[in-house]
Amino acid sequence: MEVLALLDCLSAPACLLSQAVGGLKIGMLLFLVASGLTLIFGVLGIINFAHGILYMLGAYFAWQAMELTGHFGLSVLIGAIGVGIFGLAFERGLIKRVYESNLLIQILLCYAVILIVDDLVMIIWGDEFLSSIGVPEIFQVPPLFIFDAVIPPFHLAIIFTSLLIAILLWMLMTRSRFGSLVRAAAINPKMLEALGINTNFIRYSVFVLGSFLAGLGGALAASERSIVSQMGNSILIESFIVTVIGGMGSIGGAFLASLIIGMARSFGAVAMPLFTDGLMFLIMVLVLILRPRGIMGEKK
Amino acid sequence: MSLLKISNLNAFYDNSQVLFNLNINITEGKIIALLGRNGAGKSSTFKAITGMIQVKSGSIFLKEKNLTDMPTNKRALAGIGYVPEDRQVFPEHSVEENIDLGKKLNSDIKNSWGKDKIWETFPVLYNLKKRIAGRLSGGEQQMLSIARTLVGNPSILLLDEPSEGLAPKIIEDITKILLNLKKTGATILLAEQNMHFCMNIAQEAIIIDKGKNVWEGNINKLKKDKKTRDKYLAV
Ligand SMILES: Nc1ncnc2c1ncn2[C@@H]1O[C@H](COP(=O)(O)OP(=O)(O)OP(=O)(O)O)[C@@H](O)[C@H]1O
Ligand SMILES: [Mg+2]
């Protein structure tokens, strides 16, 4: 481990700032994906092992929309909405049949869907990497130099967009009737039914919302990374780690944990470039030892 | 006129039968005690009415609406108001949020219970409206559970042992609230193990035993009928 390199970075404003912005960007994109995963688990009691393909589809849909329209913002939106619609079909067609099934059946179903969708994607878009959809024109400008740190304005835009989504999500969950219903459905759906609420509607709304967020994460990520059918795998693992660190079902926890993982990846790349994946698991293990229910998880 | 009519109902928990050819007929505007020992089937009757347990034969009508095969939420929208025996408030929601969850935004039932009227009827809850429901006392939770159901303007209220486990002072408060409801012409089916709490509230009583209805009539008549009480209600 290169402790000196890390100390150098932490004491140099340029390095500190550019790694921090990089960590924020990774963390906020991760939050978009992980918040949906944790929300779906909290309300539906389903661990969506197929969450990674939602991210991947978001990237492909956005890429295709970009080919057709050439408009970045529109393409990202189409990517996210497209995945939301896919999520609706996935939940109504398949997931709703396994709510009461045991975990093994749920995993098998999700795994089957992953394999099928991966193949379909390769049939439609080919098995070669697609190039990124690129950064919108207004952000094709020289980077900002703040304390000598090189900061691409587009990264700031991604951070602020994701932060805005996080705030909207938080307001939806805490300030709206829909959020109140979702929180109640997570705790006692039977009683909610007896009060006249259609909890089925809440379940698939949550699944669609989670899918939309994952699709948005994939579409935004596609701006700077190449697109391939396997791209959902690592984000799925990272989202699970975030869910465990933050506490299963807690959106606030997912937010904190995403930031922690984002920073660990970014500064980890300086301190121990060969161990950044290992570092995430190390943090997870530490949290599991010190606080098994996660940072903001409920006591069971 | 008949508001709720249960005919020849057979209901099950998975494969074990709990209700056997149950017949209940509730007239609009009456408060009726549903009496029976521990395990007699009072809660199961409510669960059959709300659609929480499986009905294999028989029928449940609310006025002319056939509820028998409706999902639970549609029955609530049709006018069934259920207050379960363990209250089941949402522990992490505030008092006010709990009450808001009981509102029915998509039903055509007439709206006689606004939130103002709820606060007026339950001043205790008004003073606690920001508090998390999990931190209320048992009596406060009971009131909240009743208020949450009332705000949905049910045409019949199913109250499952509202006095269970509460101090005499709180039971008095709840009695007062129910007597007020009585004045407004509410229809209530009130499940209790013994007739003590129901005496001043209900006009009539139905006794069930081992999942069947075995007696019904005026509650004063039951008071004098020691033989029936000893047979079906004594502990
Ligand atoms: N979830 C369940 N699964 C199987 N049997 C059940 C279940 N709940 C209740 N029962 C059985 O159904 C019968 C009726 O129970 P129920 O709860 O309706 O009685 P009750 O009249 O409400 O009693 P109490 O006064 O104790 O609340 C009992 O024999 C009970 O053991
Ligand atoms: Mg009972």
Coordinates of C-alpha atoms and ligand atoms in Angstrom, one line a residue:
Chain A
M1 CA 0.0 0.0 0.0
E2 CA 1.3 3.4 -1.0
V3 CA 0.6 5.4 2.2
L4 CA 3.0 8.1 1.1
A5 CA 1.2 8.6 -2.2
L6 CA -2.1 8.9 -0.3
L7 CA -0.6 11.4 2.2
D8 CA 0.8 13.4 -0.7
C9 CA -2.6 13.5 -2.3
L10 CA -4.4 14.4 0.8
S11 CA -2.0 17.3 1.5
A12 CA -2.1 18.7 -2.1
P13 CA -5.2 20.7 -2.8
A14 CA -5.1 19.8 -6.5
C15 CA -5.0 16.1 -5.9
L16 CA -7.4 16.2 -3.0
L17 CA -10.0 18.2 -5.0
S18 CA -9.8 16.2 -8.2
Q19 CA -10.0 12.9 -6.4
A20 CA -12.9 14.2 -4.3
V21 CA -14.8 15.3 -7.4
G22 CA -14.1 11.9 -9.0
G23 CA -15.3 10.1 -5.9
L24 CA -18.5 12.2 -5.8
K25 CA -19.2 11.4 -9.5
I26 CA -18.7 7.6 -8.9
G27 CA -20.7 7.7 -5.7
M28 CA -23.6 9.7 -7.1
L29 CA -24.0 7.4 -10.1
L30 CA -23.8 4.4 -7.9
F31 CA -26.5 5.9 -5.7
L32 CA -28.9 6.1 -8.6
V33 CA -28.6 2.4 -9.1
A34 CA -28.3 1.3 -5.5
S35 CA -31.2 3.4 -4.3
G36 CA -33.6 1.5 -6.6
L37 CA -32.2 -1.8 -5.4
T38 CA -32.6 -0.9 -1.7
L39 CA -36.1 0.6 -2.3
I40 CA -37.3 -2.6 -4.2
F41 CA -35.9 -4.7 -1.4
G42 CA -37.5 -2.6 1.3
V43 CA -41.0 -2.6 -0.2
L44 CA -41.3 -5.8 -2.2
G45 CA -39.0 -7.9 -0.1
I46 CA -37.3 -9.0 -3.3
I47 CA -33.6 -8.9 -3.9
N48 CA -33.4 -7.9 -7.5
F49 CA -30.4 -9.8 -8.8
A50 CA -31.3 -8.6 -12.3
H51 CA -30.8 -4.9 -11.3
G52 CA -27.5 -4.7 -13.2
I53 CA -29.2 -5.3 -16.6
L54 CA -31.5 -2.3 -15.9
Y55 CA -28.3 -0.2 -15.8
M56 CA -27.0 -1.9 -18.9
L57 CA -30.2 -1.4 -20.8
G58 CA -30.3 2.3 -19.8
A59 CA -26.9 2.7 -21.5
Y60 CA -28.0 0.8 -24.7
F61 CA -31.4 2.6 -24.9
A62 CA -29.6 6.0 -24.5
W63 CA -27.1 5.0 -27.1
Q64 CA -29.8 4.1 -29.6
A65 CA -31.8 7.2 -28.9
M66 CA -28.6 9.3 -29.4
E67 CA -28.1 7.6 -32.8
L68 CA -31.6 8.5 -33.8
T69 CA -32.0 12.0 -32.2
G70 CA -28.5 13.3 -31.6
H71 CA -29.8 15.1 -28.5
F72 CA -28.0 14.2 -25.3
G73 CA -30.6 15.2 -22.7
L74 CA -33.4 13.6 -24.6
S75 CA -31.4 10.4 -25.1
V76 CA -30.7 10.1 -21.4
L77 CA -34.4 10.6 -20.6
I78 CA -35.5 8.1 -23.2
G79 CA -33.0 5.6 -21.8
A80 CA -34.3 6.0 -18.2
I81 CA -38.0 5.9 -19.3
G82 CA -37.4 3.0 -21.5
V83 CA -35.9 1.0 -18.6
G84 CA -38.9 2.1 -16.4
I85 CA -41.2 0.6 -19.0
F86 CA -39.1 -2.6 -19.1
G87 CA -39.3 -2.7 -15.3
L88 CA -43.0 -2.6 -15.5
A89 CA -43.2 -5.5 -17.9
F90 CA -40.6 -7.4 -15.8
E91 CA -42.5 -6.9 -12.5
R92 CA -46.0 -7.6 -13.9
G93 CA -44.9 -10.4 -16.1
L94 CA -42.5 -12.3 -13.9
I95 CA -41.4 -10.9 -10.5
K96 CA -45.0 -10.7 -9.2
R97 CA -45.2 -14.4 -9.5
V98 CA -42.4 -15.1 -7.1
Y99 CA -43.2 -12.7 -4.2
E100 CA -44.1 -15.7 -2.1
S101 CA -41.5 -18.1 -3.5
N102 CA -38.3 -19.0 -1.7
L103 CA -35.1 -17.1 -2.4
L104 CA -33.7 -19.8 -4.7
I105 CA -36.6 -19.5 -7.1
Q106 CA -36.2 -15.7 -7.1
I107 CA -32.5 -15.9 -7.8
L108 CA -33.1 -18.5 -10.6
L109 CA -35.7 -16.2 -12.2
C110 CA -33.5 -13.2 -12.1
Y111 CA -30.5 -15.1 -13.4
A112 CA -32.6 -16.5 -16.3
V113 CA -33.7 -12.9 -17.2
I114 CA -30.1 -11.7 -17.0
L115 CA -28.9 -14.4 -19.5
I116 CA -31.9 -13.8 -21.9
V117 CA -31.5 -10.0 -21.9
D118 CA -27.7 -10.3 -22.3
D119 CA -28.2 -12.4 -25.4
L120 CA -31.0 -10.3 -26.8
V121 CA -28.8 -7.2 -26.4
M122 CA -26.0 -9.0 -28.3
I123 CA -28.4 -10.0 -31.0
I124 CA -29.7 -6.5 -31.4
W125 CA -26.5 -4.4 -30.8
G126 CA -23.8 -6.9 -31.5
D127 CA -21.1 -8.3 -29.1
E128 CA -18.6 -5.5 -29.8
F129 CA -18.1 -2.6 -27.4
L130 CA -20.2 0.4 -28.5
S131 CA -18.5 3.7 -28.1
S132 CA -19.8 6.1 -25.4
I133 CA -22.5 8.5 -26.4
G134 CA -20.3 11.4 -25.6
V135 CA -20.7 14.6 -23.6
P136 CA -23.3 17.2 -24.7
E137 CA -21.9 20.1 -26.7
I138 CA -22.2 22.8 -24.0
F139 CA -19.8 20.7 -21.9
Q140 CA -17.3 20.2 -24.6
V141 CA -15.1 22.9 -23.2
P142 CA -11.7 23.0 -21.5
P143 CA -11.8 21.7 -17.9
L144 CA -11.9 24.1 -15.0
F145 CA -8.8 24.6 -13.0
I146 CA -9.6 25.0 -9.3
F147 CA -6.6 25.0 -7.0
D148 CA -4.7 23.6 -9.9
A149 CA -7.1 20.6 -9.9
V150 CA -8.4 19.6 -13.3
I151 CA -12.2 19.4 -13.1
P152 CA -14.3 18.6 -16.2
P153 CA -17.5 20.7 -16.0
F154 CA -19.5 17.7 -17.2
H155 CA -18.5 15.8 -14.1
L156 CA -19.9 18.6 -12.0
A157 CA -23.1 18.5 -14.1
I158 CA -23.5 14.7 -13.4
I159 CA -22.9 15.2 -9.7
F160 CA -25.5 18.0 -9.5
T161 CA -28.0 16.1 -11.6
S162 CA -27.7 13.0 -9.4
L163 CA -27.8 15.1 -6.3
L164 CA -31.0 16.8 -7.6
I165 CA -32.5 13.3 -8.2
A166 CA -31.5 12.2 -4.7
I167 CA -33.2 15.3 -3.2
L168 CA -36.4 14.7 -5.3
L169 CA -36.4 11.1 -4.2
W170 CA -36.0 12.1 -0.6
M171 CA -38.9 14.5 -0.9
L172 CA -41.0 12.0 -2.6
M173 CA -40.4 9.5 0.1
T174 CA -40.8 11.8 3.1
R175 CA -43.2 14.6 1.9
S176 CA -45.7 13.0 -0.4
R177 CA -48.7 10.7 0.1
F178 CA -47.1 8.3 -2.3
G179 CA -44.0 8.1 -0.1
S180 CA -46.1 7.6 3.0
L181 CA -47.9 4.7 1.3
V182 CA -44.6 3.2 0.1
R183 CA -43.2 3.3 3.7
A184 CA -46.4 1.8 5.1
A185 CA -46.5 -0.9 2.5
A186 CA -42.9 -1.9 3.4
I187 CA -44.0 -2.4 7.0
N188 CA -47.6 -3.7 6.9
P189 CA -49.2 -4.2 3.5
K190 CA -52.1 -6.2 4.8
M191 CA -53.3 -3.3 7.0
L192 CA -52.9 -0.9 4.2
E193 CA -55.1 -3.1 2.0
A194 CA -57.7 -3.0 4.8
L195 CA -57.7 0.8 4.6
G196 CA -58.6 0.6 0.9
I197 CA -55.2 1.0 -0.7
N198 CA -54.2 -1.1 -3.7
T199 CA -50.8 -2.4 -2.6
N200 CA -50.2 -4.1 -5.9
F201 CA -50.1 -0.6 -7.5
I202 CA -47.6 0.5 -4.9
R203 CA -45.4 -2.5 -5.6
Y204 CA -45.1 -2.1 -9.3
S205 CA -44.8 1.7 -9.0
V206 CA -41.7 1.1 -6.7
F207 CA -40.3 -1.4 -9.2
V208 CA -40.8 1.1 -12.0
L209 CA -39.2 3.9 -10.0
G210 CA -36.2 1.7 -9.1
S211 CA -35.8 0.6 -12.8
F212 CA -36.0 4.2 -13.9
L213 CA -33.3 5.2 -11.5
A214 CA -31.0 2.4 -12.6
G215 CA -31.7 3.2 -16.3
L216 CA -30.9 6.8 -15.6
G217 CA -27.6 5.8 -14.0
G218 CA -26.7 3.6 -17.0
A219 CA -27.7 6.3 -19.5
L220 CA -25.6 9.0 -17.7
A221 CA -22.6 6.6 -17.3
A222 CA -22.8 5.9 -21.1
S223 CA -21.7 9.5 -21.7
E224 CA -18.1 8.6 -20.9
R225 CA -17.8 4.8 -20.9
S226 CA -18.0 2.3 -23.7
I227 CA -21.1 0.1 -23.7
V228 CA -21.2 -3.6 -23.5
S229 CA -23.7 -6.3 -22.4
Q230 CA -21.6 -7.2 -19.3
M231 CA -21.5 -3.7 -17.9
G232 CA -24.2 -4.3 -15.3
N233 CA -22.2 -6.9 -13.4
S234 CA -19.8 -4.8 -11.5
I235 CA -22.4 -2.1 -10.7
L236 CA -24.6 -4.8 -9.3
I237 CA -22.0 -6.0 -6.9
E238 CA -21.2 -2.4 -5.9
S239 CA -24.9 -1.8 -5.4
F240 CA -25.2 -4.8 -3.1
I241 CA -22.2 -3.6 -1.1
V242 CA -23.9 -0.2 -0.8
T243 CA -27.1 -1.8 0.3
V244 CA -25.4 -3.8 2.9
I245 CA -23.3 -0.9 4.2
G246 CA -26.2 1.6 4.2
G247 CA -28.7 -0.9 5.7
M248 CA -31.1 -3.0 3.7
G249 CA -34.1 -0.8 2.6
S250 CA -32.7 2.5 3.7
I251 CA -32.4 5.2 1.1
G252 CA -30.5 7.6 3.3
G253 CA -28.1 4.8 4.1
A254 CA -27.7 4.0 0.4
F255 CA -26.8 7.7 -0.1
L256 CA -24.1 7.7 2.6
A257 CA -22.7 4.3 1.6
S258 CA -22.6 5.4 -2.1
L259 CA -20.5 8.4 -1.1
I260 CA -18.2 6.2 1.0
I261 CA -17.7 3.7 -1.8
G262 CA -17.2 6.5 -4.4
M263 CA -14.5 8.1 -2.2
A264 CA -12.9 4.7 -1.4
R265 CA -12.7 4.0 -5.2
S266 CA -11.3 7.4 -6.0
F267 CA -8.8 7.7 -3.2
G268 CA -8.1 4.0 -3.2
A269 CA -6.9 4.4 -6.7
V270 CA -4.2 6.6 -5.3
A271 CA -3.3 4.6 -2.2
M272 CA -3.6 1.1 -3.4
P273 CA -4.3 1.0 -7.1
L274 CA -4.3 -2.8 -7.2
F275 CA -6.7 -3.2 -4.3
T276 CA -9.6 -0.8 -5.0
D277 CA -12.2 -3.6 -5.4
G278 CA -10.8 -5.3 -2.3
L279 CA -11.1 -2.1 -0.4
M280 CA -14.9 -2.0 -1.0
F281 CA -15.3 -5.4 0.4
L282 CA -13.0 -4.6 3.3
I283 CA -15.3 -1.6 4.2
M284 CA -18.3 -3.9 3.9
V285 CA -16.8 -6.5 6.2
L286 CA -15.9 -3.8 8.7
V287 CA -19.4 -2.4 8.7
L288 CA -20.8 -5.9 9.1
I289 CA -18.6 -6.5 12.1
L290 CA -19.2 -3.2 13.8
R291 CA -22.8 -2.6 12.8
P292 CA -24.4 -5.7 11.2
R293 CA -27.6 -4.0 10.2
G294 CA -25.7 -1.3 8.3
I295 CA -25.3 2.4 8.9
M296 CA -29.0 3.3 8.8
G297 CA -30.6 -0.1 8.9
E298 CA -33.6 -0.9 11.1
K299 CA -33.2 -3.1 14.2
K300 CA -34.8 -6.4 13.4
Chain B
M1 CA -82.8 -2.2 6.6
S2 CA -80.0 -4.8 6.4
L3 CA -76.6 -3.3 5.9
L4 CA -74.3 -6.3 6.3
K5 CA -75.6 -9.8 5.5
I6 CA -73.4 -12.8 6.0
S7 CA -75.0 -16.1 4.8
N8 CA -73.9 -19.7 5.4
L9 CA -70.2 -18.7 5.5
N10 CA -67.5 -21.3 5.7
A11 CA -64.0 -19.9 6.1
F12 CA -60.6 -21.4 6.4
Y13 CA -57.0 -20.8 7.5
D14 CA -55.3 -22.9 4.8
N15 CA -56.9 -26.2 5.4
S16 CA -58.3 -25.7 8.9
Q17 CA -61.9 -24.5 9.0
V18 CA -62.7 -21.7 11.5
L19 CA -66.2 -20.5 10.5
F20 CA -69.0 -23.0 10.0
N21 CA -72.2 -21.9 8.2
L22 CA -72.0 -18.5 9.9
N23 CA -75.0 -16.2 9.5
I24 CA -75.0 -12.6 10.6
N25 CA -77.4 -9.9 9.7
I26 CA -76.7 -6.3 10.8
T27 CA -79.3 -3.5 10.5
E28 CA -78.1 -0.1 9.6
G29 CA -77.6 2.3 12.5
K30 CA -77.3 -0.4 15.2
I31 CA -74.4 -1.2 17.5
I32 CA -74.1 -4.9 17.9
A33 CA -71.8 -6.8 20.2
L34 CA -70.1 -9.9 18.8
L35 CA -69.4 -12.0 21.8
G36 CA -67.6 -15.2 22.3
R37 CA -64.8 -16.9 24.3
N38 CA -61.2 -16.9 23.5
G39 CA -60.8 -18.6 20.1
A40 CA -64.5 -18.6 19.4
G41 CA -64.0 -17.0 15.9
K42 CA -64.7 -13.3 16.4
S43 CA -61.5 -12.1 14.8
S44 CA -61.8 -14.7 12.1
T45 CA -65.3 -13.4 11.3
F46 CA -63.8 -9.9 10.8
K47 CA -61.0 -11.3 8.7
A48 CA -63.5 -13.1 6.5
I49 CA -65.5 -9.9 6.1
T50 CA -62.4 -7.9 5.2
G51 CA -61.1 -10.7 2.9
M52 CA -58.0 -11.6 4.8
I53 CA -58.9 -15.3 5.1
Q54 CA -60.2 -17.6 2.5
V55 CA -64.0 -18.1 2.2
K56 CA -64.9 -21.4 0.5
S57 CA -68.7 -21.0 0.5
G58 CA -71.4 -18.7 1.5
S59 CA -71.7 -15.0 0.8
I60 CA -71.1 -11.5 2.3
F61 CA -73.2 -8.6 1.1
L62 CA -72.9 -4.9 2.1
K63 CA -76.3 -3.6 1.1
E64 CA -76.6 -4.8 -2.5
K65 CA -72.9 -5.1 -3.1
N66 CA -71.5 -8.7 -3.1
L67 CA -68.2 -8.6 -1.3
T68 CA -67.6 -12.3 -1.3
D69 CA -64.9 -12.4 -4.0
M70 CA -63.6 -8.9 -3.8
P71 CA -60.0 -8.1 -2.8
T72 CA -59.5 -6.6 0.6
N73 CA -58.9 -3.0 -0.6
K74 CA -62.1 -3.0 -2.7
R75 CA -64.1 -4.1 0.3
A76 CA -62.7 -1.2 2.3
L77 CA -63.6 1.2 -0.5
A78 CA -67.1 -0.3 -0.6
G79 CA -67.5 0.7 3.1
I80 CA -66.0 -1.9 5.4
G81 CA -64.0 -0.2 8.2
Y82 CA -61.7 -2.6 10.1
V83 CA -60.0 -1.8 13.4
P84 CA -57.9 -4.9 14.2
E85 CA -57.4 -6.3 17.7
D86 CA -53.7 -5.5 17.8
R87 CA -54.4 -2.0 16.5
Q88 CA -51.7 -2.2 13.8
V89 CA -50.8 1.5 13.6
F90 CA -47.9 2.2 11.4
P91 CA -45.2 2.6 14.0
E92 CA -42.8 4.8 12.1
H93 CA -45.4 7.1 10.7
S94 CA -46.5 10.1 12.8
V95 CA -50.1 10.2 14.2
E96 CA -51.2 12.6 11.5
E97 CA -49.6 10.5 8.7
N98 CA -51.4 7.4 10.1
I99 CA -54.7 9.2 9.9
D100 CA -53.9 10.4 6.4
L101 CA -53.3 6.8 5.3
G102 CA -56.9 6.1 6.2
K103 CA -58.3 8.7 3.8
K104 CA -59.9 7.2 0.7
L105 CA -59.1 9.5 -2.2
N106 CA -60.6 7.2 -4.9
S107 CA -64.0 6.3 -3.5
D108 CA -67.4 7.7 -3.9
I109 CA -68.4 7.3 -0.3
K110 CA -69.8 10.5 1.2
N111 CA -67.3 12.4 3.2
S112 CA -68.7 13.0 6.7
W113 CA -65.4 12.5 8.5
G114 CA -62.9 15.3 7.7
K115 CA -59.7 15.7 9.7
D116 CA -61.1 18.6 11.7
K117 CA -63.8 16.4 13.0
I118 CA -61.3 13.7 13.8
W119 CA -59.2 16.2 15.9
E120 CA -62.4 17.3 17.6
T121 CA -63.4 13.8 18.4
F122 CA -59.9 12.7 19.5
P123 CA -58.3 15.8 21.2
V124 CA -55.6 13.5 22.6
L125 CA -54.5 12.7 19.1
Y126 CA -54.5 16.3 18.1
N127 CA -52.0 17.1 20.8
L128 CA -49.8 14.2 19.7
K129 CA -50.2 14.6 15.9
K130 CA -46.5 14.9 15.2
R131 CA -45.5 12.0 17.4
I132 CA -44.3 8.7 15.9
A133 CA -47.2 6.2 16.4
G134 CA -44.8 3.6 17.8
R135 CA -44.2 5.8 20.8
L136 CA -47.9 6.1 21.8
S137 CA -49.4 4.3 24.7
G138 CA -51.7 1.3 24.1
G139 CA -54.8 3.5 24.6
E140 CA -53.6 6.2 22.3
Q141 CA -52.8 3.6 19.6
Q142 CA -56.3 2.2 20.0
M143 CA -57.8 5.7 19.4
L144 CA -55.5 6.3 16.5
S145 CA -56.5 3.0 14.9
I146 CA -60.2 3.9 15.3
A147 CA -59.6 7.5 14.0
R148 CA -57.6 6.2 11.0
T149 CA -60.5 4.0 10.0
L150 CA -63.2 6.6 10.6
V151 CA -61.5 9.1 8.4
G152 CA -62.2 6.7 5.5
N153 CA -66.0 7.2 6.2
P154 CA -66.9 3.5 6.5
S155 CA -70.5 2.5 6.4
I156 CA -69.9 -0.1 9.0
L157 CA -67.1 -0.2 11.7
L158 CA -65.7 -3.6 12.7
L159 CA -64.1 -3.1 16.1
D160 CA -62.0 -6.0 17.4
E161 CA -61.7 -5.9 21.2
P162 CA -61.0 -2.2 21.6
S163 CA -60.8 -2.4 25.3
E164 CA -58.3 -5.2 25.5
G165 CA -55.3 -4.5 27.7
L166 CA -56.3 -1.0 28.5
A167 CA -56.6 0.8 31.9
P168 CA -60.1 1.6 33.1
K169 CA -59.7 5.3 32.6
I170 CA -58.8 4.8 28.9
I171 CA -61.6 2.4 28.5
E172 CA -64.0 5.1 29.8
D173 CA -62.6 7.5 27.2
I174 CA -63.1 5.0 24.4
T175 CA -66.6 4.3 25.6
K176 CA -67.4 8.0 25.4
I177 CA -66.2 8.1 21.9
L178 CA -68.3 5.1 20.9
L179 CA -71.3 6.6 22.5
N180 CA -70.8 9.7 20.5
L181 CA -70.6 7.6 17.3
K182 CA -73.8 5.9 18.4
K183 CA -75.6 9.3 18.5
T184 CA -74.5 10.0 14.9
G185 CA -76.2 6.8 13.8
A186 CA -73.0 4.8 13.1
T187 CA -73.3 1.1 12.5
I188 CA -70.8 -0.9 14.5
L189 CA -70.0 -4.5 15.1
L190 CA -68.1 -4.7 18.4
A191 CA -66.2 -7.9 19.2
E192 CA -65.6 -8.6 22.9
Q193 CA -65.0 -11.6 25.1
N194 CA -67.5 -10.5 27.7
M195 CA -70.4 -8.2 27.8
H196 CA -69.1 -5.8 30.4
F197 CA -67.6 -3.2 28.0
C198 CA -70.5 -3.5 25.5
M199 CA -73.3 -3.1 28.1
N200 CA -73.8 0.6 27.7
I201 CA -72.9 0.8 24.1
A202 CA -74.6 -2.0 22.2
Q203 CA -78.3 -2.6 21.8
E204 CA -78.0 -6.2 20.6
A205 CA -75.7 -9.1 20.8
I206 CA -74.6 -12.0 18.8
I207 CA -72.8 -14.9 20.4
I208 CA -70.5 -17.1 18.4
D209 CA -68.9 -20.3 19.6
K210 CA -66.6 -22.7 17.7
G211 CA -67.1 -20.7 14.6
K212 CA -70.9 -20.8 14.6
N213 CA -73.5 -18.2 15.7
V214 CA -75.3 -19.7 18.6
W215 CA -77.5 -16.9 20.1
E216 CA -78.7 -13.5 19.3
G217 CA -81.0 -10.9 20.8
N218 CA -81.3 -7.9 22.9
I219 CA -78.3 -7.3 25.2
N220 CA -80.5 -6.7 28.2
K221 CA -82.1 -10.0 27.6
L222 CA -78.7 -11.6 27.6
K223 CA -77.9 -9.8 30.9
K224 CA -80.7 -11.7 32.6
D225 CA -80.0 -15.0 30.8
K226 CA -77.3 -16.4 33.1
K227 CA -77.6 -19.8 31.6
T228 CA -76.6 -18.7 28.1
R229 CA -73.8 -16.5 29.5
D230 CA -72.5 -19.4 31.6
K231 CA -72.6 -21.7 28.6
Y232 CA -70.9 -19.5 26.0
L233 CA -69.1 -16.6 27.8
A234 CA -67.9 -17.5 31.2
V235 CA -64.2 -18.1 31.5
Ligands
LIG1 N1 -53.5 -17.7 11.6 C1 -54.2 -18.8 12.0 N2 -54.0 -20.0 11.5 C2 -54.7 -21.1 11.9 N3 -55.6 -21.0 12.8 C3 -55.9 -19.8 13.4 C4 -55.2 -18.7 13.0 N4 -55.7 -17.6 13.7 C5 -56.6 -18.1 14.5 N5 -56.8 -19.4 14.3 C6 -57.8 -20.3 15.0 O1 -59.1 -19.9 14.7 C7 -59.9 -20.1 15.8 C8 -60.7 -18.7 16.0 O2 -59.7 -17.7 16.4 P1 -60.1 -16.2 16.5 O3 -58.8 -15.4 16.6 O4 -61.0 -15.9 15.4 O5 -60.9 -16.2 17.9 P2 -61.4 -14.9 18.7 O6 -62.8 -15.2 19.0 O7 -61.0 -13.7 18.1 O8 -60.5 -15.1 20.0 P3 -59.9 -14.0 21.0 O9 -61.0 -13.5 21.9 O10 -58.8 -14.7 21.8 O11 -59.3 -12.9 20.2 C9 -59.1 -20.5 16.9 O12 -59.2 -21.9 17.1 C10 -57.7 -20.2 16.5 O13 -56.8 -21.1 17.0
MG2 MG -59.7 -12.1 18.5

